[in-house]
PDB file of C-alpha atoms in Angstrom:
ATOM      1  CA  MET A  29     -62.427  79.224  46.052  1.00 45.00           C
ATOM      2  CA  LYS A  30     -64.745  81.617  47.896  1.00 47.00           C
ATOM      3  CA  ASN A  31     -68.315  81.209  48.990  1.00 47.00           C
ATOM      4  CA  LYS A  32     -69.315  84.646  50.242  1.00 48.00           C
ATOM      5  CA  SER A  33     -72.975  83.765  50.655  1.00 47.00           C
ATOM      6  CA  LYS A  34     -72.243  81.542  53.645  1.00 51.00           C
ATOM      7  CA  GLY A  35     -69.193  83.404  54.933  1.00 49.00           C
ATOM      8  CA  ILE A  36     -66.851  80.482  54.292  1.00 46.00           C
ATOM      9  CA  ARG A  37     -63.556  81.253  52.636  1.00 46.00           C
ATOM     10  CA  LEU A  38     -61.401  78.381  51.445  1.00 44.00           C
ATOM     11  CA  ASN A  39     -58.280  79.940  49.983  1.00 45.00           C
ATOM     12  CA  ASN A  40     -55.907  77.472  48.330  1.00 41.00           C
ATOM     13  CA  VAL A  41     -57.292  74.367  50.060  1.00 43.00           C
ATOM     14  CA  ILE A  42     -56.519  72.113  47.110  1.00 41.00           C
ATOM     15  CA  PHE A  43     -53.109  73.701  46.560  1.00 43.00           C
ATOM     16  CA  PRO A  44     -51.632  74.572  49.982  1.00 48.00           C
ATOM     17  CA  LEU A  45     -49.184  77.425  50.230  1.00 47.00           C
ATOM     18  CA  TYR A  46     -46.151  75.374  51.170  1.00 52.00           C
ATOM     19  CA  MET A  47     -46.601  72.939  48.301  1.00 52.00           C
ATOM     20  CA  ILE A  48     -45.896  75.782  45.854  1.00 55.00           C
ATOM     21  CA  MET A  49     -42.269  74.738  46.059  1.00 54.00           C
ATOM     22  CA  LEU A  50     -43.165  71.679  43.989  1.00 56.00           C
ATOM     23  CA  LEU A  51     -43.605  73.887  40.935  1.00 61.00           C
ATOM     24  CA  SER A  52     -39.996  74.703  40.272  1.00 66.00           C
ATOM     25  CA  PRO A  53     -36.965  72.436  40.214  1.00 70.00           C
ATOM     26  CA  TYR A  54     -34.919  75.482  41.181  1.00 71.00           C
ATOM     27  CA  MET A  55     -36.963  75.854  44.333  1.00 72.00           C
ATOM     28  CA  TRP A  56     -36.317  72.207  45.168  1.00 76.00           C
ATOM     29  CA  LEU A  57     -32.579  72.671  44.685  1.00 81.00           C
ATOM     30  CA  ILE A  58     -32.518  75.799  46.828  1.00 79.00           C
ATOM     31  CA  MET A  59     -34.750  74.255  49.477  1.00 82.00           C
ATOM     32  CA  LEU A  60     -32.794  70.981  49.701  1.00 88.00           C
ATOM     33  CA  ALA A  61     -29.373  72.643  49.661  1.00 91.00           C
ATOM     34  CA  GLY A  62     -30.485  75.209  52.235  1.00 90.00           C
ATOM     35  CA  ASN A  63     -31.918  72.564  54.551  1.00 93.00           C
ATOM     36  CA  PHE A  64     -28.766  70.449  54.259  1.00 96.00           C
ATOM     37  CA  LEU A  65     -26.498  73.424  55.009  1.00 97.00           C
ATOM     38  CA  ILE A  66     -28.578  74.605  57.964  1.00 96.00           C
ATOM     39  CA  ASP A  67     -28.814  71.073  59.389  1.00 97.00           C
ATOM     40  CA  SER A  68     -25.052  70.678  59.003  1.00 97.00           C
ATOM     41  CA  LEU A  69     -24.304  74.029  60.597  1.00 97.00           C
ATOM     42  CA  VAL A  70     -26.627  73.431  63.556  1.00 97.00           C
ATOM     43  CA  LEU A  71     -25.283  69.917  64.099  1.00 97.00           C
ATOM     44  CA  ILE A  72     -21.635  71.007  63.967  1.00 97.00           C
ATOM     45  CA  VAL A  73     -22.110  74.103  66.143  1.00 96.00           C
ATOM     46  CA  SER A  74     -24.185  72.131  68.678  1.00 96.00           C
ATOM     47  CA  GLY A  75     -21.493  69.456  68.789  1.00 96.00           C
ATOM     48  CA  ARG A  76     -18.712  71.984  69.243  1.00 95.00           C
ATOM     49  CA  LEU A  77     -20.638  73.709  72.034  1.00 95.00           C
ATOM     50  CA  ARG A  78     -21.030  70.306  73.709  1.00 94.00           C
ATOM     51  CA  LYS A  79     -17.258  69.831  73.219  1.00 95.00           C
ATOM     52  CA  ILE A  80     -17.679  66.607  71.232  1.00 95.00           C
ATOM     53  CA  ARG A  81     -14.206  65.698  70.001  1.00 91.00           C
ATOM     54  CA  ASN A  82     -14.996  63.567  66.960  1.00 93.00           C
ATOM     55  CA  MET A  83     -17.704  65.853  65.584  1.00 95.00           C
ATOM     56  CA  HIS A  84     -16.573  65.326  61.994  1.00 95.00           C
ATOM     57  CA  GLU A  85     -17.155  61.562  62.344  1.00 96.00           C
ATOM     58  CA  ILE A  86     -20.495  62.106  64.083  1.00 96.00           C
ATOM     59  CA  TRP A  87     -21.518  64.450  61.246  1.00 97.00           C
ATOM     60  CA  LYS A  88     -20.548  61.896  58.586  1.00 96.00           C
ATOM     61  CA  LYS A  89     -22.494  59.121  60.330  1.00 96.00           C
ATOM     62  CA  SER A  90     -25.631  61.135  61.024  1.00 97.00           C
ATOM     63  CA  ILE A  91     -26.115  64.066  58.614  1.00 98.00           C
ATOM     64  CA  LEU A  92     -28.086  62.149  56.000  1.00 97.00           C
ATOM     65  CA  LYS A  93     -30.560  60.916  58.623  1.00 98.00           C
ATOM     66  CA  VAL A  94     -30.726  64.366  60.245  1.00 98.00           C
ATOM     67  CA  PHE A  95     -31.459  65.922  56.848  1.00 97.00           C
ATOM     68  CA  LEU A  96     -34.058  63.332  55.792  1.00 97.00           C
ATOM     69  CA  PHE A  97     -35.860  63.263  59.147  1.00 97.00           C
ATOM     70  CA  GLY A  98     -35.881  67.056  59.248  1.00 96.00           C
ATOM     71  CA  PHE A  99     -37.374  67.215  55.772  1.00 93.00           C
ATOM     72  CA  LEU A 100     -39.942  64.550  56.663  1.00 95.00           C
ATOM     73  CA  SER A 101     -40.885  66.488  59.807  1.00 96.00           C
ATOM     74  CA  ASP A 102     -41.321  69.674  57.771  1.00 92.00           C
ATOM     75  CA  LEU A 103     -43.565  67.881  55.268  1.00 90.00           C
ATOM     76  CA  ILE A 104     -45.665  66.394  58.072  1.00 93.00           C
ATOM     77  CA  GLY A 105     -45.949  69.879  59.570  1.00 91.00           C
ATOM     78  CA  CYS A 106     -47.133  71.245  56.199  1.00 85.00           C
ATOM     79  CA  LEU A 107     -49.715  68.491  55.942  1.00 88.00           C
ATOM     80  CA  ILE A 108     -50.960  69.178  59.472  1.00 90.00           C
ATOM     81  CA  ASN A 109     -51.066  72.897  58.668  1.00 84.00           C
ATOM     82  CA  SER A 110     -53.272  72.223  55.626  1.00 81.00           C
ATOM     83  CA  ILE A 111     -55.565  69.898  57.587  1.00 87.00           C
ATOM     84  CA  LEU A 112     -55.822  72.437  60.419  1.00 82.00           C
ATOM     85  CA  PHE A 113     -56.730  75.166  57.937  1.00 77.00           C
ATOM     86  CA  ILE A 114     -59.470  73.028  56.410  1.00 80.00           C
ATOM     87  CA  LEU A 115     -60.855  72.021  59.817  1.00 82.00           C
ATOM     88  CA  LEU A 116     -60.874  75.600  61.084  1.00 75.00           C
ATOM     89  CA  SER A 117     -62.560  76.841  57.921  1.00 74.00           C
ATOM     90  CA  ILE A 118     -65.267  74.185  58.107  1.00 82.00           C
ATOM     91  CA  THR A 119     -65.935  74.134  61.861  1.00 79.00           C
ATOM     92  CA  LEU A 120     -65.710  77.850  62.679  1.00 71.00           C
ATOM     93  CA  PRO A 121     -66.836  79.673  59.512  1.00 69.00           C
ATOM     94  CA  ASP A 122     -68.685  82.512  61.278  1.00 67.00           C
ATOM     95  CA  LEU A 123     -65.928  83.197  63.774  1.00 61.00           C
ATOM     96  CA  LEU A 124     -63.230  83.068  61.113  1.00 60.00           C
ATOM     97  CA  SER A 125     -65.049  84.877  58.305  1.00 64.00           C
ATOM     98  CA  GLY A 126     -62.988  88.033  58.762  1.00 63.00           C
ATOM     99  CA  ILE A 127     -59.629  86.300  59.105  1.00 62.00           C
ATOM    100  CA  ASN A 128     -57.501  85.352  56.131  1.00 59.00           C
ATOM    101  CA  PHE A 129     -55.124  82.646  57.324  1.00 57.00           C
ATOM    102  CA  TYR A 130     -52.675  83.318  54.499  1.00 59.00           C
ATOM    103  CA  PHE A 131     -51.884  86.834  55.734  1.00 62.00           C
ATOM    104  CA  TRP A 132     -50.627  88.163  59.054  1.00 58.00           C
ATOM    105  CA  PRO A 133     -51.672  87.470  61.875  1.00 69.00           C
ATOM    106  CA  GLY A 134     -53.812  84.534  60.751  1.00 66.00           C
ATOM    107  CA  CYS A 135     -50.911  82.544  59.334  1.00 71.00           C
ATOM    108  CA  ALA A 136     -48.941  82.869  62.576  1.00 76.00           C
ATOM    109  CA  ILE A 137     -51.855  81.782  64.729  1.00 78.00           C
ATOM    110  CA  GLU A 138     -52.471  78.760  62.534  1.00 78.00           C
ATOM    111  CA  ALA A 139     -48.757  77.942  62.295  1.00 85.00           C
ATOM    112  CA  ILE A 140     -48.051  77.768  66.039  1.00 91.00           C
ATOM    113  CA  PRO A 141     -49.243  74.177  66.580  1.00 92.00           C
ATOM    114  CA  THR A 142     -47.784  72.934  63.296  1.00 91.00           C
ATOM    115  CA  VAL A 143     -44.329  74.406  63.932  1.00 94.00           C
ATOM    116  CA  LEU A 144     -44.375  72.933  67.451  1.00 96.00           C
ATOM    117  CA  ILE A 145     -45.366  69.498  66.113  1.00 96.00           C
ATOM    118  CA  ALA A 146     -42.720  69.607  63.370  1.00 96.00           C
ATOM    119  CA  GLY A 147     -40.079  70.649  65.932  1.00 97.00           C
ATOM    120  CA  TRP A 148     -41.131  67.844  68.261  1.00 98.00           C
ATOM    121  CA  LEU A 149     -40.866  65.349  65.371  1.00 98.00           C
ATOM    122  CA  ILE A 150     -37.391  66.642  64.508  1.00 98.00           C
ATOM    123  CA  TYR A 151     -36.374  66.090  68.122  1.00 98.00           C
ATOM    124  CA  LEU A 152     -37.958  62.650  68.334  1.00 98.00           C
ATOM    125  CA  PHE A 153     -36.598  61.317  65.024  1.00 98.00           C
ATOM    126  CA  ASN A 154     -33.088  62.612  65.669  1.00 97.00           C
ATOM    127  CA  LYS A 155     -32.974  61.400  69.262  1.00 97.00           C
ATOM    128  CA  LYS A 156     -34.138  57.893  68.347  1.00 96.00           C
ATOM    129  CA  TRP A 157     -32.555  57.266  64.945  1.00 97.00           C
ATOM    130  CA  SER A 158     -30.171  59.896  63.576  1.00 97.00           C
ATOM    131  CA  PHE A 159     -27.410  59.239  66.095  1.00 96.00           C
ATOM    132  CA  SER A 160     -27.915  55.483  66.376  1.00 94.00           C
ATOM    133  CA  LYS A 161     -24.635  54.659  64.588  1.00 92.00           C
ATOM    134  CA  THR A 162     -22.599  56.943  66.828  1.00 95.00           C
ATOM    135  CA  ASP A 163     -20.953  56.323  70.187  1.00 93.00           C
ATOM    136  CA  LEU A 164     -22.705  59.280  71.814  1.00 95.00           C
ATOM    137  CA  ASP A 165     -24.329  58.815  75.213  1.00 95.00           C
ATOM    138  CA  THR A 166     -28.094  59.245  75.560  1.00 96.00           C
ATOM    139  CA  GLY A 167     -27.856  62.683  77.167  1.00 96.00           C
ATOM    140  CA  THR A 168     -25.685  64.047  74.362  1.00 96.00           C
ATOM    141  CA  LYS A 169     -28.013  62.588  71.728  1.00 97.00           C
ATOM    142  CA  LYS A 170     -30.949  64.330  73.426  1.00 97.00           C
ATOM    143  CA  LYS A 171     -29.126  67.667  73.546  1.00 96.00           C
ATOM    144  CA  LEU A 172     -28.060  67.489  69.896  1.00 97.00           C
ATOM    145  CA  ALA A 173     -31.610  66.508  68.905  1.00 97.00           C
ATOM    146  CA  LEU A 174     -33.008  69.403  70.943  1.00 97.00           C
ATOM    147  CA  GLY A 175     -30.639  71.861  69.261  1.00 97.00           C
ATOM    148  CA  LEU A 176     -31.708  70.596  65.850  1.00 97.00           C
ATOM    149  CA  ALA A 177     -35.394  70.818  66.793  1.00 97.00           C
ATOM    150  CA  VAL A 178     -35.141  74.383  68.100  1.00 97.00           C
ATOM    151  CA  PHE A 179     -32.996  75.798  65.311  1.00 97.00           C
ATOM    152  CA  THR A 180     -34.339  73.883  62.292  1.00 96.00           C
ATOM    153  CA  ALA A 181     -38.104  73.848  62.927  1.00 95.00           C
ATOM    154  CA  PRO A 182     -40.047  75.177  59.900  1.00 92.00           C
ATOM    155  CA  TYR A 183     -40.431  78.770  61.085  1.00 90.00           C
ATOM    156  CA  ILE A 184     -41.176  79.796  57.487  1.00 82.00           C
ATOM    157  CA  MET A 185     -44.763  78.762  58.237  1.00 82.00           C
ATOM    158  CA  PHE A 186     -45.060  81.974  60.265  1.00 81.00           C
ATOM    159  CA  ALA A 187     -44.357  84.090  57.179  1.00 75.00           C
ATOM    160  CA  PRO A 188     -47.392  85.733  55.587  1.00 73.00           C
ATOM    161  CA  MET A 189     -48.393  84.833  52.043  1.00 67.00           C
ATOM    162  CA  ASP A 190     -47.527  88.265  50.644  1.00 68.00           C
ATOM    163  CA  PHE A 191     -43.942  87.887  51.904  1.00 71.00           C
ATOM    164  CA  LEU A 192     -43.622  84.373  50.488  1.00 66.00           C
ATOM    165  CA  ASP A 193     -45.188  85.443  47.200  1.00 68.00           C
ATOM    166  CA  GLY A 194     -42.602  88.228  46.880  1.00 73.00           C
ATOM    167  CA  LEU A 195     -39.789  85.840  47.784  1.00 73.00           C
ATOM    168  CA  LEU A 196     -40.891  83.221  45.246  1.00 68.00           C
ATOM    169  CA  THR A 197     -41.298  85.881  42.551  1.00 75.00           C
ATOM    170  CA  ALA A 198     -37.791  87.210  43.229  1.00 77.00           C
ATOM    171  CA  ILE A 199     -36.294  83.724  43.086  1.00 72.00           C
ATOM    172  CA  GLY A 200     -38.202  83.008  39.861  1.00 72.00           C
ATOM    173  CA  ARG A 201     -36.787  86.176  38.288  1.00 77.00           C
ATOM    174  CA  LEU A 202     -33.310  85.254  39.473  1.00 77.00           C
ATOM    175  CA  PHE A 203     -33.511  81.955  37.599  1.00 71.00           C
ATOM    176  CA  GLY A 204     -35.414  83.378  34.635  1.00 67.00           C
ATOM    177  CA  SER A 205     -38.636  81.418  35.109  1.00 55.00           C
TER     178      SER A 205
END
């Protein structure tokens, strides 16, 4: 929706960019499997670097929570990103009239606080709850949670819309949709 007479541009406010993944069950499968694999890899590598001996048991006890809390953090980050976009568009229309937040560099500028918040939530959720059924000490839990936050934050929010559009189109062609 565009209102050029007042200089306000509201691109995809009702249908935020990151919610496009809801359209295709294939995207959900790819997204969920990818998140699970990345969470697993980061957790195992972080544990091995910390020289945790029973990492396989730690993984079994915590991976579901790590995965679910990571996904929840990403969704909260997407919601905050959408709210931030709406607030910026409404409160600073004259200043932002020449910036399209769905293309570079606008998307990166808007994504900085949301990626940081999502990463902080990943850290917080994992530190407090993901490793609760393990025998890890508090310091080790914090370091594993920090590794997960740094390496699994939703950096895709920095990608411009034209890149994501091309990626989604290629995936759609791959699956014949």
